[in-house]
Structure formats: C-alpha cells, structure tokens
Amino acid sequence: MSIRLGIWAIAGLMLIATELRADILRVESVSISPGSGIFSVGVFLQANTTVMLGGYDIPLNFGAPGPSALPSGFTFVGVNNSIFISGSTLALDNPDPTNLGDIVVHDATTSFPPSFPSIPGGTEARLFDLRFNAGSVAPPASFSINPIVVGHIFFNLNDSTAQPIPVTGVIDGSVTVVPEPGGLMAVGLFSCLAFARKRHRV
C-alpha cells in the first residue's frame, strides 16, 4: 500500500512540476482602420513561475506557412521596444535564413553586470513589438502571425543561467483591417434607403 502511495506522490509532483512550467508565447491580435499607417503588434511571454530572462530567438511567420508576401498594401517595418532595456542587442534575420518562416527576432543583454528582466509567475511580459505599415490597405484584409517553436533550429528562450525556458503553448496573433465606424454607418444608411425605396415601389 505504501509503495502505491509513493508512486502516486511522485506522479503528483511530476504533474505539479509540469504545470509550473506551462509558459506560453502569445502574439497580439490587433484590428486597425484603413490608412492606419505604422502600427505595432506585441509578442508576449506568459510565465507560470518566476523567470529571470536571459535571451530569446523567436522565429515568426506572417500569413501562409513558409516565406510569403504580406497581403497587398502591408509592409513589415521592423522590431522595437525590447524587454532588454539595459544592453539590448535587438536584431532580426529578415528573411528567415531557414525558409521555415519570415523573420527571426533576437535579443539578449550585454550590460555589465548583466541585467536580466524578471517575469513574475502568473504574469505576462512584452518581449518586443513587431511594426507594420498599412498605408494603402482597405478592408477586408488580414493576416496571421505565428511563432514557430517546433521544428525551427533558431527558436530559443533561456533564463539568466542560460537554461532553456520550455514553451508549452503558443497563441497565434493576427492583423485585421476593419471599416471605420463612419463607413459602417454609411453602408447601413445606404442599405436602409435602398430597402425603403424598394418597398415604396411595391
């Protein structure tokens, strides 16, 4: 009986340990108006336990799998606002040299002494921002943004001891162009007038 209890206890501890490392990489989903110009999309780490971040290499794919062009009118501008404020070396491979995605974003602290951002357990921190331009895009238009954490040789998240931070979940993001409220009202008014005119003729 005691052996069985011991096995259950070990299994329980393994389950707790697994849950404590359920870190999630999330890309923001944003809606923009036509002619918005340059806008940002955040990439976040949701930490289940406290993490002292040491560095990251995040491959990302825009739209269709593999290297692909953005929908007409969209352009990728670059990255900014890294979580590493002190000694940031924020850079990117554009295009992704592996051809598995579109870009790979890199950063780590180079300050001395090193400055490692702390992400408390149960919270989410912005790692960096992606920047796009939608100067001439009209609705409907959209594309997805997907982190490539499986099968990409450059994907890496590590803590202040250079140990890997396992990511057990990914939340893809997206960009969607939506009509402006005034445009929606105009469409609605036009539809009502057309319907009233049709009823009047009958």
Coordinates of C-alpha atoms in Angstrom, one line a residue:
M1 CA 0.0 0.0 0.0
S2 CA 2.8 2.4 0.9
I3 CA 4.6 1.7 -2.4
R4 CA 1.4 2.6 -4.3
L5 CA 1.1 5.8 -2.3
G6 CA 4.7 6.6 -3.1
I7 CA 4.1 6.2 -6.8
W8 CA 1.0 8.4 -6.7
A9 CA 3.0 11.1 -4.7
I10 CA 5.8 11.0 -7.3
A11 CA 3.3 11.2 -10.1
G12 CA 1.6 14.2 -8.4
L13 CA 4.9 16.0 -8.0
M14 CA 5.7 15.4 -11.7
L15 CA 2.3 16.9 -12.6
I16 CA 2.9 19.9 -10.5
A17 CA 6.3 20.4 -12.0
T18 CA 4.9 20.2 -15.5
E19 CA 2.1 22.7 -14.7
L20 CA 4.6 25.1 -13.2
R21 CA 6.4 25.3 -16.5
A22 CA 3.4 25.9 -18.6
D23 CA 4.9 29.0 -20.2
I24 CA 3.1 30.4 -23.2
L25 CA 4.3 32.5 -26.1
R26 CA 1.5 34.9 -27.3
V27 CA 1.2 37.2 -30.2
E28 CA -1.2 40.1 -30.0
S29 CA -4.2 40.2 -32.3
V30 CA -5.0 43.8 -33.5
S31 CA -7.7 45.5 -35.5
I32 CA -6.8 48.6 -37.5
S33 CA -8.6 51.1 -39.6
P34 CA -7.9 51.7 -43.3
G35 CA -5.0 54.0 -43.8
S36 CA -3.6 53.5 -40.3
G37 CA 0.0 53.8 -41.4
I38 CA 2.6 52.3 -39.0
F39 CA 1.2 50.2 -36.1
S40 CA 2.7 47.7 -33.6
V41 CA 1.9 44.1 -32.7
G42 CA 3.2 42.8 -29.3
V43 CA 4.9 39.5 -28.7
F44 CA 4.5 38.3 -25.1
L45 CA 5.7 35.6 -22.7
Q46 CA 3.2 34.3 -20.1
A47 CA 5.2 32.9 -17.3
N48 CA 3.7 30.3 -14.9
T49 CA 6.7 30.6 -12.5
T50 CA 9.1 33.5 -12.0
V51 CA 11.6 33.8 -14.8
M52 CA 14.8 35.8 -15.0
L53 CA 15.0 36.2 -18.7
G54 CA 18.5 35.8 -20.3
G55 CA 17.7 36.0 -24.0
Y56 CA 15.5 34.9 -26.9
D57 CA 15.4 33.9 -30.5
I58 CA 11.8 34.0 -31.8
P59 CA 11.0 32.8 -35.4
L60 CA 7.8 34.2 -36.7
N61 CA 5.7 33.5 -39.8
F62 CA 3.3 36.0 -41.4
G63 CA 0.3 34.6 -43.2
A64 CA 0.8 31.4 -45.2
P65 CA 3.4 28.8 -43.9
G66 CA 6.9 29.4 -45.1
P67 CA 8.3 32.6 -46.8
S68 CA 5.4 34.6 -48.1
A69 CA 4.5 38.1 -49.1
L70 CA 2.1 40.1 -46.9
P71 CA -1.3 41.0 -48.3
S72 CA -1.2 43.9 -50.8
G73 CA -0.6 47.2 -49.1
F74 CA 1.1 45.8 -46.0
T75 CA 4.8 46.1 -45.4
F76 CA 6.9 44.8 -42.5
V77 CA 8.9 47.7 -40.9
G78 CA 10.9 46.1 -38.2
V79 CA 11.1 45.5 -34.4
N80 CA 11.4 47.7 -31.3
N81 CA 10.6 48.0 -27.6
S82 CA 12.7 45.1 -26.4
I83 CA 12.2 43.8 -22.8
F84 CA 16.0 44.1 -22.5
I85 CA 16.4 47.8 -21.7
S86 CA 20.0 47.6 -20.5
G87 CA 22.4 46.4 -23.1
S88 CA 19.8 45.4 -25.7
T89 CA 21.1 43.9 -28.9
L90 CA 17.7 43.7 -30.6
A91 CA 18.1 42.4 -34.2
L92 CA 16.4 40.2 -36.7
D93 CA 17.0 37.9 -39.6
N94 CA 14.9 39.2 -42.4
P95 CA 14.3 37.0 -44.3
D96 CA 14.4 33.9 -42.1
P97 CA 17.6 32.0 -43.3
T98 CA 15.9 28.6 -42.8
N99 CA 13.0 29.5 -45.1
L100 CA 10.6 28.0 -42.5
G101 CA 9.1 31.4 -41.7
D102 CA 9.5 35.1 -42.5
I103 CA 11.8 36.5 -39.7
V104 CA 13.7 35.6 -36.6
V105 CA 14.0 38.2 -33.8
H106 CA 16.9 38.0 -31.4
D107 CA 17.9 39.8 -28.2
A108 CA 20.0 39.4 -25.0
T109 CA 21.5 41.7 -22.5
T110 CA 25.1 42.8 -23.0
S111 CA 25.3 45.1 -20.0
F112 CA 27.9 44.6 -17.2
P113 CA 26.8 43.5 -14.7
P114 CA 24.1 41.7 -16.7
S115 CA 20.6 43.0 -16.3
F116 CA 18.0 40.2 -16.6
P117 CA 14.3 41.2 -16.8
S118 CA 12.2 39.4 -14.2
I119 CA 8.8 38.0 -15.2
P120 CA 6.9 37.1 -12.1
G121 CA 4.9 33.8 -12.1
G122 CA 1.3 34.2 -13.3
T123 CA 2.0 37.3 -15.3
E124 CA 2.7 38.2 -18.9
A125 CA 5.5 40.4 -20.2
R126 CA 6.0 42.0 -23.6
L127 CA 9.2 40.7 -25.2
F128 CA 9.2 43.1 -28.2
D129 CA 7.0 44.8 -30.8
L130 CA 6.6 44.0 -34.5
R131 CA 6.0 47.0 -36.6
F132 CA 4.0 47.1 -39.9
N133 CA 2.7 49.7 -42.3
A134 CA -0.8 49.6 -43.7
G135 CA -0.9 52.9 -45.5
S136 CA -3.0 51.8 -48.5
V137 CA -4.9 48.7 -47.2
A138 CA -8.7 48.7 -47.4
P139 CA -11.0 46.1 -45.7
P140 CA -11.4 43.2 -45.9
A141 CA -7.7 42.4 -45.4
S142 CA -6.0 40.3 -42.7
F143 CA -3.0 38.0 -42.0
S144 CA -1.9 35.8 -39.1
I145 CA 1.3 35.9 -37.1
N146 CA 2.6 32.6 -35.9
P147 CA 5.6 31.8 -33.6
I148 CA 7.5 28.8 -34.9
V149 CA 8.5 27.0 -31.7
V150 CA 8.6 23.4 -33.0
G151 CA 10.9 22.3 -35.7
H152 CA 12.8 25.6 -36.1
I153 CA 16.5 25.4 -35.3
F154 CA 16.8 29.0 -34.1
F155 CA 13.9 29.0 -31.6
N156 CA 15.3 29.7 -28.2
L157 CA 14.2 31.2 -24.8
N158 CA 16.6 31.0 -21.9
D159 CA 16.9 32.2 -18.4
S160 CA 19.7 34.0 -16.6
T161 CA 21.6 30.7 -16.2
A162 CA 21.4 30.0 -19.9
Q163 CA 18.9 27.2 -19.2
P164 CA 16.1 26.7 -21.8
I165 CA 12.7 28.1 -20.8
P166 CA 10.2 25.5 -22.2
V167 CA 7.2 26.9 -24.0
T168 CA 4.3 24.5 -23.8
G169 CA 1.7 26.7 -25.6
V170 CA 1.5 29.2 -28.4
I171 CA -1.2 31.7 -29.1
D172 CA -1.1 33.0 -32.6
G173 CA -1.9 36.6 -33.4
S174 CA -3.4 38.4 -36.3
V175 CA -3.9 41.8 -38.0
T176 CA -7.3 42.7 -39.4
V177 CA -8.4 45.8 -41.2
V178 CA -11.9 46.8 -40.2
P179 CA -14.1 49.5 -41.7
E180 CA -14.2 52.8 -39.8
P181 CA -17.4 53.5 -37.8
G182 CA -18.5 56.2 -40.2
G183 CA -18.1 53.9 -43.1
L184 CA -20.2 51.3 -41.4
M185 CA -22.9 53.9 -40.7
A186 CA -22.9 55.0 -44.3
V187 CA -23.2 51.4 -45.6
G188 CA -26.1 50.8 -43.1
L189 CA -27.9 54.0 -44.2
F190 CA -27.5 53.2 -47.9
S191 CA -28.9 49.7 -47.2
C192 CA -31.9 51.2 -45.3
L193 CA -32.6 53.8 -48.1
A194 CA -32.4 51.1 -50.8
F195 CA -34.8 48.8 -48.8
A196 CA -37.3 51.7 -48.3
R197 CA -37.2 52.6 -52.0
K198 CA -37.8 49.0 -52.9
R199 CA -40.8 48.8 -50.6
H200 CA -42.1 52.1 -51.9
R201 CA -42.1 50.8 -55.5
V202 CA -44.1 47.7 -54.5

